[in-house]
A tleap script that builds the chain and sets N, CA, C and O, in Angstrom:
source leaprc.protein.ff14SB
mol = sequence {
  NMET GLU THR THR LEU LEU ALA VAL ASN GLY
  THR LEU MET ARG GLY LEU ASP LEU ASN PRO
  ASN MET ILE ALA ALA GLN GLY VAL PHE VAL
  ARG GLU ASP GLN THR ASP ALA HIE TYR ARG
  LEU TRP SER ILE GLY ASP ARG HIE PRO GLY
  MET ILE ARG VAL ALA GLU GLY GLY THR SER
  VAL ALA LEU GLU ILE TRP ALA LEU PRO PRO
  VAL SER LEU ALA GLY LEU LEU LEU SER GLU
  PRO SER GLY LEU SER ILE GLY LYS VAL THR
  LEU ARG ASP GLY THR GLN VAL LEU GLY VAL
  LEU ALA GLU PRO TRP LEU VAL GLU ASN GLN
  LYS GLU ILE THR PRO HIE GLY SER TRP ARG
  ALA TYR THR GLY HIE PHE TYR SER CALA
}
set mol.1.N position { -35.217 34.781 -66.689 }
set mol.1.CA position { -36.162 35.486 -67.523 }
set mol.1.C position { -36.833 34.476 -68.456 }
set mol.1.O position { -36.160 33.653 -69.078 }
set mol.2.N position { -38.141 34.545 -68.547 }
set mol.2.CA position { -38.888 33.679 -69.451 }
set mol.2.C position { -38.627 34.116 -70.894 }
set mol.2.O position { -38.598 35.309 -71.198 }
set mol.3.N position { -38.438 33.128 -71.777 }
set mol.3.CA position { -38.233 33.435 -73.195 }
set mol.3.C position { -39.103 32.520 -74.045 }
set mol.3.O position { -39.588 31.484 -73.592 }
set mol.4.N position { -39.281 32.939 -75.284 }
set mol.4.CA position { -39.959 32.103 -76.270 }
set mol.4.C position { -39.034 31.972 -77.467 }
set mol.4.O position { -38.266 32.887 -77.763 }
set mol.5.N position { -39.102 30.842 -78.155 }
set mol.5.CA position { -38.258 30.632 -79.331 }
set mol.5.C position { -38.938 31.197 -80.564 }
set mol.5.O position { -40.152 31.076 -80.728 }
set mol.6.N position { -38.143 31.817 -81.432 }
set mol.6.CA position { -38.630 32.384 -82.673 }
set mol.6.C position { -37.696 31.977 -83.804 }
set mol.6.O position { -36.487 32.195 -83.726 }
set mol.7.N position { -38.260 31.383 -84.862 }
set mol.7.CA position { -37.496 31.000 -86.052 }
set mol.7.C position { -37.547 32.151 -87.053 }
set mol.7.O position { -38.623 32.643 -87.394 }
set mol.8.N position { -36.378 32.573 -87.520 }
set mol.8.CA position { -36.302 33.649 -88.521 }
set mol.8.C position { -35.539 33.140 -89.736 }
set mol.8.O position { -34.583 32.375 -89.610 }
set mol.9.N position { -35.978 33.576 -90.915 }
set mol.9.CA position { -35.378 33.061 -92.147 }
set mol.9.C position { -34.875 34.160 -93.060 }
set mol.9.O position { -34.561 33.893 -94.220 }
set mol.10.N position { -34.788 35.394 -92.569 }
set mol.10.CA position { -34.401 36.502 -93.439 }
set mol.10.C position { -33.560 37.543 -92.740 }
set mol.10.O position { -32.591 37.221 -92.052 }
set mol.11.N position { -33.936 38.790 -92.919 }
set mol.11.CA position { -33.096 39.917 -92.519 }
set mol.11.C position { -32.961 40.110 -91.010 }
set mol.11.O position { -32.182 40.960 -90.578 }
set mol.12.N position { -33.697 39.346 -90.192 }
set mol.12.CA position { -33.482 39.382 -88.741 }
set mol.12.C position { -32.294 38.512 -88.326 }
set mol.12.O position { -31.854 38.586 -87.179 }
set mol.13.N position { -31.773 37.693 -89.232 }
set mol.13.CA position { -30.675 36.788 -88.903 }
set mol.13.C position { -29.380 37.565 -88.649 }
set mol.13.O position { -29.227 38.717 -89.056 }
set mol.14.N position { -28.469 36.900 -87.970 }
set mol.14.CA position { -27.172 37.492 -87.622 }
set mol.14.C position { -26.489 38.095 -88.838 }
set mol.14.O position { -26.397 37.469 -89.894 }
set mol.15.N position { -26.012 39.323 -88.672 }
set mol.15.CA position { -25.238 39.989 -89.714 }
set mol.15.C position { -26.061 40.621 -90.829 }
set mol.15.O position { -25.492 41.217 -91.744 }
set mol.16.N position { -27.386 40.507 -90.777 }
set mol.16.CA position { -28.218 41.051 -91.849 }
set mol.16.C position { -28.926 42.339 -91.394 }
set mol.16.O position { -28.882 42.700 -90.218 }
set mol.17.N position { -29.577 43.021 -92.344 }
set mol.17.CA position { -30.083 44.385 -92.158 }
set mol.17.C position { -30.912 44.625 -90.910 }
set mol.17.O position { -30.693 45.618 -90.216 }
set mol.18.N position { -31.863 43.740 -90.600 }
set mol.18.CA position { -32.771 43.986 -89.477 }
set mol.18.C position { -32.361 43.267 -88.194 }
set mol.18.O position { -33.115 43.264 -87.222 }
set mol.19.N position { -31.173 42.656 -88.181 }
set mol.19.CA position { -30.718 42.000 -86.961 }
set mol.19.C position { -30.641 42.956 -85.773 }
set mol.19.O position { -30.885 42.526 -84.646 }
set mol.20.N position { -30.310 44.247 -85.978 }
set mol.20.CA position { -30.348 45.169 -84.831 }
set mol.20.C position { -31.733 45.228 -84.161 }
set mol.20.O position { -31.817 45.468 -82.956 }
set mol.21.N position { -32.810 45.013 -84.918 }
set mol.21.CA position { -34.148 44.970 -84.314 }
set mol.21.C position { -34.275 43.775 -83.372 }
set mol.21.O position { -34.897 43.876 -82.315 }
set mol.22.N position { -33.678 42.634 -83.762 }
set mol.22.CA position { -33.708 41.446 -82.916 }
set mol.22.C position { -32.919 41.697 -81.634 }
set mol.22.O position { -33.366 41.340 -80.543 }
set mol.23.N position { -31.765 42.303 -81.767 }
set mol.23.CA position { -30.929 42.599 -80.605 }
set mol.23.C position { -31.642 43.592 -79.676 }
set mol.23.O position { -31.608 43.432 -78.456 }
set mol.24.N position { -32.290 44.620 -80.253 }
set mol.24.CA position { -33.026 45.603 -79.450 }
set mol.24.C position { -34.193 44.954 -78.708 }
set mol.24.O position { -34.592 45.425 -77.643 }
set mol.25.N position { -34.742 43.871 -79.268 }
set mol.25.CA position { -35.839 43.138 -78.622 }
set mol.25.C position { -35.311 42.140 -77.587 }
set mol.25.O position { -36.068 41.316 -77.073 }
set mol.26.N position { -34.013 42.215 -77.285 }
set mol.26.CA position { -33.339 41.341 -76.319 }
set mol.26.C position { -33.277 39.901 -76.800 }
set mol.26.O position { -33.251 38.971 -75.994 }
set mol.27.N position { -33.254 39.718 -78.130 }
set mol.27.CA position { -33.115 38.379 -78.682 }
set mol.27.C position { -31.722 37.822 -78.460 }
set mol.27.O position { -30.729 38.548 -78.522 }
set mol.28.N position { -31.662 36.525 -78.201 }
set mol.28.CA position { -30.390 35.813 -78.013 }
set mol.28.C position { -30.359 34.661 -79.004 }
set mol.28.O position { -31.263 33.825 -79.025 }
set mol.29.N position { -29.311 34.618 -79.829 }
set mol.29.CA position { -29.164 33.539 -80.803 }
set mol.29.C position { -29.038 32.204 -80.072 }
set mol.29.O position { -28.269 32.075 -79.120 }
set mol.30.N position { -29.819 31.196 -80.539 }
set mol.30.CA position { -29.784 29.864 -79.937 }
set mol.30.C position { -29.035 28.891 -80.841 }
set mol.30.O position { -28.091 28.233 -80.406 }
set mol.31.N position { -29.465 28.802 -82.117 }
set mol.31.CA position { -28.827 27.841 -83.025 }
set mol.31.C position { -29.321 28.059 -84.455 }
set mol.31.O position { -30.324 28.733 -84.689 }
set mol.32.N position { -28.595 27.476 -85.393 }
set mol.32.CA position { -29.075 27.347 -86.763 }
set mol.32.C position { -29.925 26.088 -86.822 }
set mol.32.O position { -29.666 25.132 -86.091 }
set mol.33.N position { -30.938 26.078 -87.684 }
set mol.33.CA position { -31.811 24.922 -87.801 }
set mol.33.C position { -32.412 24.940 -89.207 }
set mol.33.O position { -32.018 25.742 -90.055 }
set mol.34.N position { -33.366 24.047 -89.437 }
set mol.34.CA position { -34.066 23.972 -90.721 }
set mol.34.C position { -35.520 23.609 -90.465 }
set mol.34.O position { -35.860 22.965 -89.472 }
set mol.35.N position { -36.371 24.044 -91.394 }
set mol.35.CA position { -37.767 23.638 -91.349 }
set mol.35.C position { -37.872 22.197 -91.832 }
set mol.35.O position { -36.904 21.632 -92.340 }
set mol.36.N position { -39.054 21.609 -91.670 }
set mol.36.CA position { -39.295 20.348 -92.355 }
set mol.36.C position { -39.454 20.676 -93.849 }
set mol.36.O position { -39.366 21.842 -94.234 }
set mol.37.N position { -39.681 19.684 -94.673 }
set mol.37.CA position { -39.655 19.879 -96.137 }
set mol.37.C position { -41.008 20.314 -96.709 }
set mol.37.O position { -41.451 19.783 -97.727 }
set mol.38.N position { -41.668 21.286 -96.052 }
set mol.38.CA position { -42.980 21.746 -96.501 }
set mol.38.C position { -43.066 23.256 -96.664 }
set mol.38.O position { -44.122 23.845 -96.430 }
set mol.39.N position { -41.960 23.892 -97.064 }
set mol.39.CA position { -41.947 25.350 -97.176 }
set mol.39.C position { -41.448 25.787 -98.547 }
set mol.39.O position { -40.641 25.113 -99.188 }
set mol.40.N position { -41.956 26.932 -98.971 }
set mol.40.CA position { -41.475 27.583 -100.188 }
set mol.40.C position { -41.048 28.996 -99.821 }
set mol.40.O position { -41.542 29.579 -98.856 }
set mol.41.N position { -40.123 29.535 -100.605 }
set mol.41.CA position { -39.474 30.797 -100.277 }
set mol.41.C position { -39.452 31.707 -101.500 }
set mol.41.O position { -39.176 31.258 -102.612 }
set mol.42.N position { -39.746 32.994 -101.287 }
set mol.42.CA position { -39.719 33.997 -102.358 }
set mol.42.C position { -38.843 35.168 -101.938 }
set mol.42.O position { -38.690 35.450 -100.750 }
set mol.43.N position { -38.273 35.842 -102.927 }
set mol.43.CA position { -37.585 37.105 -102.698 }
set mol.43.C position { -38.609 38.214 -102.904 }
set mol.43.O position { -39.213 38.314 -103.971 }
set mol.44.N position { -38.802 39.037 -101.897 }
set mol.44.CA position { -39.745 40.141 -101.986 }
set mol.44.C position { -38.956 41.385 -102.397 }
set mol.44.O position { -38.394 42.096 -101.564 }
set mol.45.N position { -38.935 41.620 -103.708 }
set mol.45.CA position { -38.215 42.773 -104.247 }
set mol.45.C position { -36.737 42.782 -103.929 }
set mol.45.O position { -36.123 43.849 -103.905 }
set mol.46.N position { -36.148 41.626 -103.683 }
set mol.46.CA position { -34.744 41.483 -103.284 }
set mol.46.C position { -34.400 42.272 -102.019 }
set mol.46.O position { -33.239 42.613 -101.794 }
set mol.47.N position { -35.427 42.566 -101.181 }
set mol.47.CA position { -35.209 43.256 -99.914 }
set mol.47.C position { -35.262 42.296 -98.731 }
set mol.47.O position { -34.528 42.460 -97.756 }
set mol.48.N position { -36.138 41.287 -98.823 }
set mol.48.CA position { -36.274 40.301 -97.746 }
set mol.48.C position { -37.022 39.096 -98.310 }
set mol.48.O position { -37.649 39.196 -99.364 }
set mol.49.N position { -36.959 37.952 -97.611 }
set mol.49.CA position { -37.676 36.773 -98.085 }
set mol.49.C position { -39.101 36.707 -97.538 }
set mol.49.O position { -39.452 37.391 -96.577 }
set mol.50.N position { -39.897 35.874 -98.172 }
set mol.50.CA position { -41.218 35.515 -97.685 }
set mol.50.C position { -41.332 33.999 -97.736 }
set mol.50.O position { -41.108 33.401 -98.788 }
set mol.51.N position { -41.676 33.370 -96.621 }
set mol.51.CA position { -41.754 31.913 -96.529 }
set mol.51.C position { -43.184 31.504 -96.214 }
set mol.51.O position { -43.831 32.081 -95.340 }
set mol.52.N position { -43.671 30.496 -96.942 }
set mol.52.CA position { -45.026 29.974 -96.750 }
set mol.52.C position { -44.972 28.465 -96.644 }
set mol.52.O position { -44.209 27.814 -97.358 }
set mol.53.N position { -45.791 27.897 -95.742 }
set mol.53.CA position { -45.917 26.436 -95.626 }
set mol.53.C position { -46.863 25.944 -96.710 }
set mol.53.O position { -47.905 26.553 -96.951 }
set mol.54.N position { -46.503 24.845 -97.365 }
set mol.54.CA position { -47.312 24.261 -98.436 }
set mol.54.C position { -47.510 22.771 -98.183 }
set mol.54.O position { -46.725 22.139 -97.477 }
set mol.55.N position { -48.564 22.224 -98.767 }
set mol.55.CA position { -48.854 20.795 -98.605 }
set mol.55.C position { -47.915 19.947 -99.449 }
set mol.55.O position { -47.533 18.850 -99.042 }
set mol.56.N position { -47.539 20.449 -100.627 }
set mol.56.CA position { -46.605 19.714 -101.489 }
set mol.56.C position { -45.787 20.690 -102.301 }
set mol.56.O position { -46.172 21.845 -102.482 }
set mol.57.N position { -44.649 20.212 -102.793 }
set mol.57.CA position { -43.773 21.052 -103.596 }
set mol.57.C position { -42.851 21.933 -102.780 }
set mol.57.O position { -42.278 22.888 -103.305 }
set mol.58.N position { -42.699 21.621 -101.493 }
set mol.58.CA position { -41.844 22.426 -100.638 }
set mol.58.C position { -40.472 21.815 -100.444 }
set mol.58.O position { -40.153 20.761 -100.993 }
set mol.59.N position { -39.676 22.500 -99.653 }
set mol.59.CA position { -38.339 22.049 -99.317 }
set mol.59.C position { -38.040 22.439 -97.878 }
set mol.59.O position { -38.849 23.106 -97.233 }
set mol.60.N position { -36.913 22.037 -97.387 }
set mol.60.CA position { -36.445 22.440 -96.075 }
set mol.60.C position { -35.721 23.775 -96.216 }
set mol.60.O position { -34.855 23.923 -97.079 }
set mol.61.N position { -36.066 24.744 -95.377 }
set mol.61.CA position { -35.473 26.083 -95.443 }
set mol.61.C position { -34.575 26.299 -94.223 }
set mol.61.O position { -34.972 26.034 -93.088 }
set mol.62.N position { -33.372 26.780 -94.476 }
set mol.62.CA position { -32.441 27.092 -93.393 }
set mol.62.C position { -32.908 28.340 -92.663 }
set mol.62.O position { -33.369 29.303 -93.277 }
set mol.63.N position { -32.782 28.307 -91.330 }
set mol.63.CA position { -33.183 29.455 -90.523 }
set mol.63.C position { -32.382 29.501 -89.239 }
set mol.63.O position { -31.569 28.619 -88.963 }
set mol.64.N position { -32.623 30.542 -88.460 }
set mol.64.CA position { -32.012 30.670 -87.146 }
set mol.64.C position { -33.100 30.661 -86.087 }
set mol.64.O position { -34.201 31.168 -86.303 }
set mol.65.N position { -32.776 30.077 -84.938 }
set mol.65.CA position { -33.666 30.067 -83.794 }
set mol.65.C position { -33.115 31.059 -82.771 }
set mol.65.O position { -31.941 31.014 -82.400 }
set mol.66.N position { -33.990 31.948 -82.332 }
set mol.66.CA position { -33.643 32.955 -81.339 }
set mol.66.C position { -34.567 32.821 -80.131 }
set mol.66.O position { -35.722 32.418 -80.272 }
set mol.67.N position { -34.069 33.153 -78.962 }
set mol.67.CA position { -34.877 33.218 -77.744 }
set mol.67.C position { -35.061 34.691 -77.402 }
set mol.67.O position { -34.102 35.462 -77.390 }
set mol.68.N position { -36.310 35.072 -77.124 }
set mol.68.CA position { -36.549 36.448 -76.720 }
set mol.68.C position { -37.697 36.518 -75.731 }
set mol.68.O position { -38.552 35.633 -75.702 }
set mol.69.N position { -37.720 37.565 -74.920 }
set mol.69.CA position { -38.806 37.705 -73.958 }
set mol.69.C position { -40.143 37.834 -74.695 }
set mol.69.O position { -40.228 38.558 -75.687 }
set mol.70.N position { -41.180 37.149 -74.227 }
set mol.70.CA position { -42.484 37.236 -74.900 }
set mol.70.C position { -42.994 38.659 -75.051 }
set mol.70.O position { -43.668 38.967 -76.034 }
set mol.71.N position { -42.689 39.532 -74.104 }
set mol.71.CA position { -43.159 40.918 -74.192 }
set mol.71.C position { -42.508 41.677 -75.350 }
set mol.71.O position { -43.026 42.712 -75.768 }
set mol.72.N position { -41.390 41.184 -75.871 }
set mol.72.CA position { -40.704 41.833 -76.986 }
set mol.72.C position { -41.231 41.394 -78.347 }
set mol.72.O position { -40.945 42.035 -79.358 }
set mol.73.N position { -41.994 40.312 -78.380 }
set mol.73.CA position { -42.427 39.730 -79.649 }
set mol.73.C position { -43.279 40.686 -80.474 }
set mol.73.O position { -43.068 40.814 -81.680 }
set mol.74.N position { -44.236 41.358 -79.844 }
set mol.74.CA position { -45.123 42.269 -80.582 }
set mol.74.C position { -44.338 43.420 -81.197 }
set mol.74.O position { -44.553 43.774 -82.356 }
set mol.75.N position { -43.439 43.999 -80.428 }
set mol.75.CA position { -42.627 45.106 -80.951 }
set mol.75.C position { -41.758 44.672 -82.115 }
set mol.75.O position { -41.597 45.408 -83.089 }
set mol.76.N position { -41.196 43.469 -82.013 }
set mol.76.CA position { -40.366 42.956 -83.103 }
set mol.76.C position { -41.203 42.756 -84.359 }
set mol.76.O position { -40.774 43.118 -85.455 }
set mol.77.N position { -42.382 42.188 -84.210 }
set mol.77.CA position { -43.260 41.978 -85.358 }
set mol.77.C position { -43.639 43.308 -86.000 }
set mol.77.O position { -43.678 43.410 -87.226 }
set mol.78.N position { -43.917 44.316 -85.199 }
set mol.78.CA position { -44.271 45.623 -85.746 }
set mol.78.C position { -43.129 46.252 -86.527 }
set mol.78.O position { -43.366 47.095 -87.392 }
set mol.79.N position { -41.888 45.856 -86.236 }
set mol.79.CA position { -40.740 46.398 -86.970 }
set mol.79.C position { -40.463 45.640 -88.267 }
set mol.79.O position { -39.620 46.058 -89.061 }
set mol.80.N position { -41.168 44.528 -88.484 }
set mol.80.CA position { -40.990 43.736 -89.696 }
set mol.80.C position { -41.709 44.389 -90.887 }
set mol.80.O position { -42.675 45.128 -90.696 }
set mol.81.N position { -41.240 44.120 -92.109 }
set mol.81.CA position { -41.922 44.658 -93.286 }
set mol.81.C position { -43.377 44.177 -93.377 }
set mol.81.O position { -43.709 43.089 -92.908 }
set mol.82.N position { -44.214 44.979 -93.969 }
set mol.82.CA position { -45.622 44.652 -94.161 }
set mol.82.C position { -45.768 43.314 -94.885 }
set mol.82.O position { -45.015 43.014 -95.812 }
set mol.83.N position { -46.736 42.520 -94.454 }
set mol.83.CA position { -46.993 41.227 -95.087 }
set mol.83.C position { -46.317 40.057 -94.403 }
set mol.83.O position { -46.569 38.905 -94.756 }
set mol.84.N position { -45.458 40.334 -93.425 }
set mol.84.CA position { -44.833 39.271 -92.645 }
set mol.84.C position { -45.577 39.162 -91.320 }
set mol.84.O position { -46.000 40.166 -90.746 }
set mol.85.N position { -45.729 37.942 -90.850 }
set mol.85.CA position { -46.485 37.709 -89.629 }
set mol.85.C position { -45.829 36.590 -88.830 }
set mol.85.O position { -44.868 35.964 -89.279 }
set mol.86.N position { -46.370 36.352 -87.631 }
set mol.86.CA position { -45.866 35.275 -86.783 }
set mol.86.C position { -46.854 34.112 -86.853 }
set mol.86.O position { -48.064 34.303 -86.730 }
set mol.87.N position { -46.325 32.915 -87.051 }
set mol.87.CA position { -47.137 31.705 -87.062 }
set mol.87.C position { -46.299 30.554 -86.551 }
set mol.87.O position { -45.167 30.755 -86.111 }
set mol.88.N position { -46.835 29.363 -86.603 }
set mol.88.CA position { -46.090 28.177 -86.177 }
set mol.88.C position { -45.285 27.638 -87.348 }
set mol.88.O position { -45.795 27.509 -88.461 }
set mol.89.N position { -44.026 27.325 -87.086 }
set mol.89.CA position { -43.108 26.756 -88.068 }
set mol.89.C position { -42.695 25.382 -87.569 }
set mol.89.O position { -42.298 25.225 -86.415 }
set mol.90.N position { -42.791 24.387 -88.444 }
set mol.90.CA position { -42.378 23.031 -88.089 }
set mol.90.C position { -40.925 22.823 -88.493 }
set mol.90.O position { -40.549 23.021 -89.648 }
set mol.91.N position { -40.113 22.419 -87.515 }
set mol.91.CA position { -38.687 22.189 -87.759 }
set mol.91.C position { -38.456 20.777 -88.278 }
set mol.91.O position { -39.358 19.940 -88.246 }
set mol.92.N position { -37.256 20.521 -88.753 }
set mol.92.CA position { -36.938 19.215 -89.369 }
set mol.92.C position { -37.116 18.057 -88.403 }
set mol.92.O position { -37.342 16.927 -88.835 }
set mol.93.N position { -37.015 18.317 -87.077 }
set mol.93.CA position { -37.208 17.235 -86.102 }
set mol.93.C position { -38.670 17.069 -85.697 }
set mol.93.O position { -38.987 16.258 -84.828 }
set mol.94.N position { -39.566 17.841 -86.330 }
set mol.94.CA position { -40.990 17.723 -86.061 }
set mol.94.C position { -41.519 18.654 -84.983 }
set mol.94.O position { -42.734 18.779 -84.823 }
set mol.95.N position { -40.637 19.309 -84.243 }
set mol.95.CA position { -41.108 20.256 -83.234 }
set mol.95.C position { -41.593 21.534 -83.912 }
set mol.95.O position { -41.213 21.845 -85.041 }
set mol.96.N position { -42.440 22.263 -83.192 }
set mol.96.CA position { -42.937 23.529 -83.715 }
set mol.96.C position { -42.489 24.677 -82.818 }
set mol.96.O position { -42.470 24.562 -81.593 }
set mol.97.N position { -42.132 25.783 -83.458 }
set mol.97.CA position { -41.798 27.022 -82.760 }
set mol.97.C position { -42.512 28.149 -83.493 }
set mol.97.O position { -42.980 27.971 -84.617 }
set mol.98.N position { -42.592 29.292 -82.859 }
set mol.98.CA position { -43.096 30.459 -83.564 }
set mol.98.C position { -42.073 30.871 -84.605 }
set mol.98.O position { -40.871 30.687 -84.414 }
set mol.99.N position { -42.553 31.427 -85.702 }
set mol.99.CA position { -41.638 31.839 -86.761 }
set mol.99.C position { -42.241 32.916 -87.635 }
set mol.99.O position { -43.445 33.170 -87.597 }
set mol.100.N position { -41.384 33.549 -88.428 }
set mol.100.CA position { -41.815 34.599 -89.348 }
set mol.100.C position { -42.257 33.940 -90.649 }
set mol.100.O position { -41.495 33.221 -91.295 }
set mol.101.N position { -43.508 34.205 -91.014 }
set mol.101.CA position { -44.104 33.671 -92.233 }
set mol.101.C position { -44.658 34.819 -93.072 }
set mol.101.O position { -44.927 35.904 -92.556 }
set mol.102.N position { -44.825 34.569 -94.367 }
set mol.102.CA position { -45.397 35.571 -95.264 }
set mol.102.C position { -46.888 35.328 -95.440 }
set mol.102.O position { -47.351 34.188 -95.461 }
set mol.103.N position { -47.623 36.411 -95.565 }
set mol.103.CA position { -49.020 36.302 -95.962 }
set mol.103.C position { -49.028 35.992 -97.456 }
set mol.103.O position { -48.179 36.504 -98.185 }
set mol.104.N position { -49.964 35.165 -97.933 }
set mol.104.CA position { -49.945 34.747 -99.345 }
set mol.104.C position { -49.898 35.891 -100.362 }
set mol.104.O position { -49.228 35.770 -101.387 }
set mol.105.N position { -50.594 36.991 -100.095 }
set mol.105.CA position { -50.591 38.093 -101.061 }
set mol.105.C position { -49.196 38.671 -101.271 }
set mol.105.O position { -48.900 39.206 -102.340 }
set mol.106.N position { -48.338 38.566 -100.261 }
set mol.106.CA position { -47.010 39.160 -100.338 }
set mol.106.C position { -46.145 38.516 -101.418 }
set mol.106.O position { -45.324 39.195 -102.036 }
set mol.107.N position { -46.318 37.225 -101.652 }
set mol.107.CA position { -45.446 36.522 -102.590 }
set mol.107.C position { -45.965 36.543 -104.030 }
set mol.107.O position { -45.273 36.096 -104.945 }
set mol.108.N position { -47.181 37.062 -104.234 }
set mol.108.CA position { -47.729 37.115 -105.595 }
set mol.108.C position { -46.817 37.942 -106.494 }
set mol.108.O position { -46.413 39.048 -106.134 }
set mol.109.N position { -46.502 37.404 -107.654 }
set mol.109.CA position { -45.663 38.066 -108.661 }
set mol.109.C position { -44.241 38.371 -108.174 }
set mol.109.O position { -43.583 39.269 -108.698 }
set mol.110.N position { -43.776 37.627 -107.177 }
set mol.110.CA position { -42.404 37.784 -106.693 }
set mol.110.C position { -41.565 36.607 -107.178 }
set mol.110.O position { -42.108 35.597 -107.626 }
set mol.111.N position { -40.259 36.737 -107.091 }
set mol.111.CA position { -39.346 35.704 -107.572 }
set mol.111.C position { -39.248 34.570 -106.559 }
set mol.111.O position { -38.852 34.782 -105.413 }
set mol.112.N position { -39.616 33.357 -106.993 }
set mol.112.CA position { -39.488 32.212 -106.097 }
set mol.112.C position { -38.027 31.783 -106.019 }
set mol.112.O position { -37.352 31.629 -107.037 }
set mol.113.N position { -37.555 31.595 -104.791 }
set mol.113.CA position { -36.158 31.210 -104.563 }
set mol.113.C position { -36.053 29.907 -103.774 }
set mol.113.O position { -35.010 29.611 -103.191 }
set mol.114.N position { -37.131 29.137 -103.757 }
set mol.114.CA position { -37.161 27.876 -103.013 }
set mol.114.C position { -35.954 26.985 -103.321 }
set mol.114.O position { -35.376 26.422 -102.391 }
set mol.115.N position { -35.548 26.832 -104.596 }
set mol.115.CA position { -34.414 25.938 -104.872 }
set mol.115.C position { -33.115 26.329 -104.158 }
set mol.115.O position { -32.242 25.481 -103.971 }
set mol.116.N position { -32.974 27.586 -103.760 }
set mol.116.CA position { -31.777 28.020 -103.037 }
set mol.116.C position { -31.760 27.484 -101.610 }
set mol.116.O position { -30.688 27.277 -101.041 }
set mol.117.N position { -32.941 27.256 -101.023 }
set mol.117.CA position { -33.032 26.682 -99.686 }
set mol.117.C position { -32.852 27.657 -98.539 }
set mol.117.O position { -33.053 27.295 -97.380 }
set mol.118.N position { -32.475 28.896 -98.849 }
set mol.118.CA position { -32.334 29.896 -97.788 }
set mol.118.C position { -32.137 31.283 -98.394 }
set mol.118.O position { -31.738 31.427 -99.550 }
set mol.119.N position { -32.425 32.285 -97.590 }
set mol.119.CA position { -32.185 33.673 -97.993 }
set mol.119.C position { -30.684 33.914 -98.134 }
set mol.119.O position { -30.247 34.585 -99.069 }
set mol.120.N position { -29.893 33.369 -97.208 }
set mol.120.CA position { -28.436 33.561 -97.301 }
set mol.120.C position { -27.869 32.966 -98.584 }
set mol.120.O position { -27.026 33.588 -99.231 }
set mol.121.N position { -28.311 31.788 -98.956 }
set mol.121.CA position { -27.796 31.168 -100.188 }
set mol.121.C position { -28.204 31.994 -101.409 }
set mol.121.O position { -27.426 32.130 -102.354 }
set mol.122.N position { -29.402 32.537 -101.392 }
set mol.122.CA position { -29.863 33.363 -102.512 }
set mol.122.C position { -29.067 34.663 -102.613 }
set mol.122.O position { -28.669 35.064 -103.707 }
set mol.123.N position { -28.833 35.325 -101.473 }
set mol.123.CA position { -28.172 36.632 -101.497 }
set mol.123.C position { -26.648 36.540 -101.432 }
set mol.123.O position { -25.955 37.491 -101.791 }
set mol.124.N position { -26.122 35.395 -100.975 }
set mol.124.CA position { -24.683 35.255 -100.813 }
set mol.124.C position { -24.157 35.933 -99.554 }
set mol.124.O position { -22.947 36.108 -99.413 }
set mol.125.N position { -25.048 36.318 -98.632 }
set mol.125.CA position { -24.645 36.952 -97.367 }
set mol.125.C position { -24.550 35.898 -96.277 }
set mol.125.O position { -25.507 35.658 -95.541 }
set mol.126.N position { -23.390 35.275 -96.184 }
set mol.126.CA position { -23.187 34.246 -95.160 }
set mol.126.C position { -22.604 34.882 -93.908 }
set mol.126.O position { -21.953 35.925 -93.971 }
set mol.127.N position { -22.842 34.244 -92.776 }
set mol.127.CA position { -22.396 34.786 -91.493 }
set mol.127.C position { -21.247 33.963 -90.950 }
set mol.127.O position { -21.268 32.732 -90.976 }
set mol.128.N position { -20.247 34.669 -90.459 }
set mol.128.CA position { -19.161 33.977 -89.768 }
set mol.128.C position { -18.887 34.743 -88.480 }
set mol.128.O position { -18.659 35.953 -88.497 }
set mol.129.N position { -18.911 34.030 -87.376 }
set mol.129.CA position { -18.716 34.664 -86.060 }
set mol.129.C position { -17.271 35.014 -85.830 }
set mol.129.O position { -16.926 35.552 -84.778 }
savepdb mol mol.pdb
quit
């Protein structure tokens, strides 16, 4: 089966609220990874994160890489909270994959959590298999 890689940095990750949506989309966990050091992260009402690529002032954000059938991608995106979209994410090794990013309006007046480096570190919801 053909798959595409998708980087997720929030509630679609293993053990978190929207992970059942990833599983329903036939997503298969591939690995933990990190972005390159050009991203900033916000808490959107303490419900989910919003990540944006920036030219400066960013950091490396921890995320998960999942493989899923391309036909499932649209349905998964439609199940995401408003203001989140799919774009290209650059990983620490310089490769690019599709990933969940925030539209700029979504992070306005929200709490920046970039220094935490990840949604899990901010919320304290760590995953153990």
